[in-house]
PDB file of C-alpha atoms in Angstrom:
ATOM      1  CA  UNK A   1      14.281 -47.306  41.896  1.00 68.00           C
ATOM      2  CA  UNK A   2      14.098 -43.971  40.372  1.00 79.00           C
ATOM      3  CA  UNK A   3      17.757 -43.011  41.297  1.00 79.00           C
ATOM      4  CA  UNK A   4      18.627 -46.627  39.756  1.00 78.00           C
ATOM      5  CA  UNK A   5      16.799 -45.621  36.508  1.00 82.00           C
ATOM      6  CA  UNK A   6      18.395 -42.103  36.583  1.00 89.00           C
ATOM      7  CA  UNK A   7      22.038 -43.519  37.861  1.00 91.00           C
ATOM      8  CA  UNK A   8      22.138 -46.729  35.320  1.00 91.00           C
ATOM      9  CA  UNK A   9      19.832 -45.285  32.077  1.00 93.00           C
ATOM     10  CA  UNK A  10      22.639 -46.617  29.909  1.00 94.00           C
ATOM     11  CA  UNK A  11      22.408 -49.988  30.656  1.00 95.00           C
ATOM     12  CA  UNK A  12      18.520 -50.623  30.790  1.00 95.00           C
ATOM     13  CA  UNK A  13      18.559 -48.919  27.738  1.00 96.00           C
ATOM     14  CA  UNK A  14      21.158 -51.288  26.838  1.00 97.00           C
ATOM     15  CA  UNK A  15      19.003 -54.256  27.888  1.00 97.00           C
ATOM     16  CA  UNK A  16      16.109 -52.821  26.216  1.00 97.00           C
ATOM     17  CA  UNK A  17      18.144 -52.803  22.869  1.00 97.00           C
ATOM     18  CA  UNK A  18      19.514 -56.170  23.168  1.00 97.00           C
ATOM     19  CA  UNK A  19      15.863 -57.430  24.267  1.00 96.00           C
ATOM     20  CA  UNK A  20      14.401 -55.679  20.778  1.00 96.00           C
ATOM     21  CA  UNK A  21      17.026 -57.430  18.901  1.00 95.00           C
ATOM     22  CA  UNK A  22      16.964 -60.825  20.214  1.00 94.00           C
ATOM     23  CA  UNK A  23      13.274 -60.160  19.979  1.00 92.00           C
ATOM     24  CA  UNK A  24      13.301 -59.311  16.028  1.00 91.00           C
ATOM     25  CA  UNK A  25      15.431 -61.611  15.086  1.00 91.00           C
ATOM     26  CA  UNK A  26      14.105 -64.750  17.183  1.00 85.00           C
ATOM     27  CA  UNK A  27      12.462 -67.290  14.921  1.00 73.00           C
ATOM     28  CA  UNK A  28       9.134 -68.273  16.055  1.00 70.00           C
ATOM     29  CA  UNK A  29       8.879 -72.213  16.952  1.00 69.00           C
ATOM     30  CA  UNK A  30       5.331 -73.809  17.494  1.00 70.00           C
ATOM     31  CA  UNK A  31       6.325 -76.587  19.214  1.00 71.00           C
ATOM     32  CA  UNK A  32       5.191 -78.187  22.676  1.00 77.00           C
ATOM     33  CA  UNK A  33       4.804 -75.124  24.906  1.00 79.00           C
ATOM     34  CA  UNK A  34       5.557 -75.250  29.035  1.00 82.00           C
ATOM     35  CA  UNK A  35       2.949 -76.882  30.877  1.00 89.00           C
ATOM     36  CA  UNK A  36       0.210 -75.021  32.817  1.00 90.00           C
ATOM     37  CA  UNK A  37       1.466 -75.830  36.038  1.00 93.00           C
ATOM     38  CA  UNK A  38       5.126 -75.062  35.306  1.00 93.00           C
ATOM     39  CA  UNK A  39       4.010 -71.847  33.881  1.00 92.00           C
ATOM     40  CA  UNK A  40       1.959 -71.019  37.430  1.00 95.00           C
ATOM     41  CA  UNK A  41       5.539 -72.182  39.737  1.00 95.00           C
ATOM     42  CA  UNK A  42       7.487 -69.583  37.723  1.00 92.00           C
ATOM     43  CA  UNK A  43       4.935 -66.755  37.635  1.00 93.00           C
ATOM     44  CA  UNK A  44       4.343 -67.388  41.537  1.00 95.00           C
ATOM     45  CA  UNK A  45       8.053 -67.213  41.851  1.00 95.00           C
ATOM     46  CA  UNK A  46       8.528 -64.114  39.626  1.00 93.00           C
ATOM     47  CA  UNK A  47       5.878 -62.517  42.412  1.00 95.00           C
ATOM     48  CA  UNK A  48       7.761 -63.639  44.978  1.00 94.00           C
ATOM     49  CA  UNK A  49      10.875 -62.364  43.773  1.00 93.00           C
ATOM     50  CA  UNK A  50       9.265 -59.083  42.791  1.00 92.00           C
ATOM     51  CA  UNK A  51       7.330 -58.618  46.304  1.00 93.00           C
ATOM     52  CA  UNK A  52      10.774 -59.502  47.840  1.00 92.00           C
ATOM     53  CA  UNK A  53      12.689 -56.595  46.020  1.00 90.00           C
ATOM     54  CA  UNK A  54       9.303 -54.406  46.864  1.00 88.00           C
ATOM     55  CA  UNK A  55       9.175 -54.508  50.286  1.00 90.00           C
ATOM     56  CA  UNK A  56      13.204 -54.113  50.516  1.00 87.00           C
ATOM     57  CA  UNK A  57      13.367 -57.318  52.254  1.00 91.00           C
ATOM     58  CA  UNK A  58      16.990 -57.650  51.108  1.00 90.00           C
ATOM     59  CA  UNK A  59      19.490 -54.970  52.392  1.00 90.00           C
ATOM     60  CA  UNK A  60      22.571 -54.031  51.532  1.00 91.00           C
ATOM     61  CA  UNK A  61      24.699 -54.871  48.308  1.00 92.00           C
ATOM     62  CA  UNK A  62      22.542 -57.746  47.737  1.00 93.00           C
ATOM     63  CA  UNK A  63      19.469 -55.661  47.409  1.00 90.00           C
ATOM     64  CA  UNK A  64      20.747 -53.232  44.900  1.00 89.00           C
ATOM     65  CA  UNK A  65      21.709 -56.257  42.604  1.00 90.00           C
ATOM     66  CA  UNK A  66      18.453 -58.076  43.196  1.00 91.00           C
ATOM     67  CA  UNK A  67      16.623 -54.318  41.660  1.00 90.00           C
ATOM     68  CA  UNK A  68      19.151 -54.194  39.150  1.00 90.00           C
ATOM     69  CA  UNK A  69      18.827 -57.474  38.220  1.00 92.00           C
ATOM     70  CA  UNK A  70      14.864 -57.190  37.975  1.00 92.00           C
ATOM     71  CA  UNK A  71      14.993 -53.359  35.711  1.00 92.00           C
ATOM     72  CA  UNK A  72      17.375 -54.927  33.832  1.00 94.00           C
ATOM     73  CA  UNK A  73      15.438 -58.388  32.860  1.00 94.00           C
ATOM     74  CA  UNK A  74      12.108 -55.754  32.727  1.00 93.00           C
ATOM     75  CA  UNK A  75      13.614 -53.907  30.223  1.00 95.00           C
ATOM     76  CA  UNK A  76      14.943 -57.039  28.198  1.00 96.00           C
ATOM     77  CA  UNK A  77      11.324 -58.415  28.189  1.00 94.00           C
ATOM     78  CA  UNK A  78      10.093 -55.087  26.969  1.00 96.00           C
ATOM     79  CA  UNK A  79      12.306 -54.915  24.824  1.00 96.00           C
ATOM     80  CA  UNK A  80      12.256 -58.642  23.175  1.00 94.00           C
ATOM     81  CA  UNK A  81       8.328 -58.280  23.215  1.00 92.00           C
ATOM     82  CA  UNK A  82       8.152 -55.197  20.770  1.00 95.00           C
ATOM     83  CA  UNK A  83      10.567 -56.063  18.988  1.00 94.00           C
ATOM     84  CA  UNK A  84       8.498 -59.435  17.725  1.00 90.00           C
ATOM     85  CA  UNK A  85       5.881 -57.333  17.935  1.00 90.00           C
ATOM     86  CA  UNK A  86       7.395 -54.949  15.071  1.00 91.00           C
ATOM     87  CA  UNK A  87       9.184 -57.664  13.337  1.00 89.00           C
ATOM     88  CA  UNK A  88       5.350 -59.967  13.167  1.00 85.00           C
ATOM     89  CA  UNK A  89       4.166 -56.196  11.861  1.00 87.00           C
ATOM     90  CA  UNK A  90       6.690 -55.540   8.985  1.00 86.00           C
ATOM     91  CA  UNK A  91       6.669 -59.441   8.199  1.00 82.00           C
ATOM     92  CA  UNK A  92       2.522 -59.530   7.779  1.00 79.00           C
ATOM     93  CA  UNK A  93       2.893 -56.243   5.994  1.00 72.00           C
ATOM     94  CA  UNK A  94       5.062 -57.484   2.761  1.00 68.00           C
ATOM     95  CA  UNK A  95       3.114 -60.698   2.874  1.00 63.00           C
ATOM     96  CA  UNK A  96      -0.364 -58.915   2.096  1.00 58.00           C
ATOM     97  CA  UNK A  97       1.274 -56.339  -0.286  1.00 52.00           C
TER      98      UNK A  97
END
């Protein structure tokens, strides 16, 4: 992973940026939310996925696009999440002042 990060900086920085865009500019929605028990499937299958690419289970080709495929959708949640984050900041800022 570290000679992915070193080899392909560009474009999880890339992902990053587009993930703190998309994540300032998103408008926040309060509807009806994912259930409990569809959230629990898809964080039990984001642990599967991510034990998967931890323990190399995949070789070959296929393995270096699931890693890449996992740092890059890392960095876009990282991304997207302080992005809000900063955009919720600056918002609640000019509404006190």
């Amino acid at each position: 992973m570290i000679y992915l990060a070193m080899f392909l900086w560009g474009w999880l920085f890339g992902a990053f940026l587009i993930g703190f865009g998309m994540g300032w500019i998103a408008v926040v929605y309060r509807g009806t939310s994912v259930s409990r028990a569809w959230k629990q499937r898809l964080g039990v299958l984001a642990a599967i996925v991510v034990g998967i690419a931890a323990a190399r289970l995949v070789p070959g080709r296929f393995g270096y696009g699931l890693d890449l495929g996992l740092a890059l959708f890392g960095c876009y949640l990282v991304g997207c999440a302080i992005g809000s984050w900063l955009r919720d900041w600056v918002v609640s800022r000019q509404v006190t002042a």
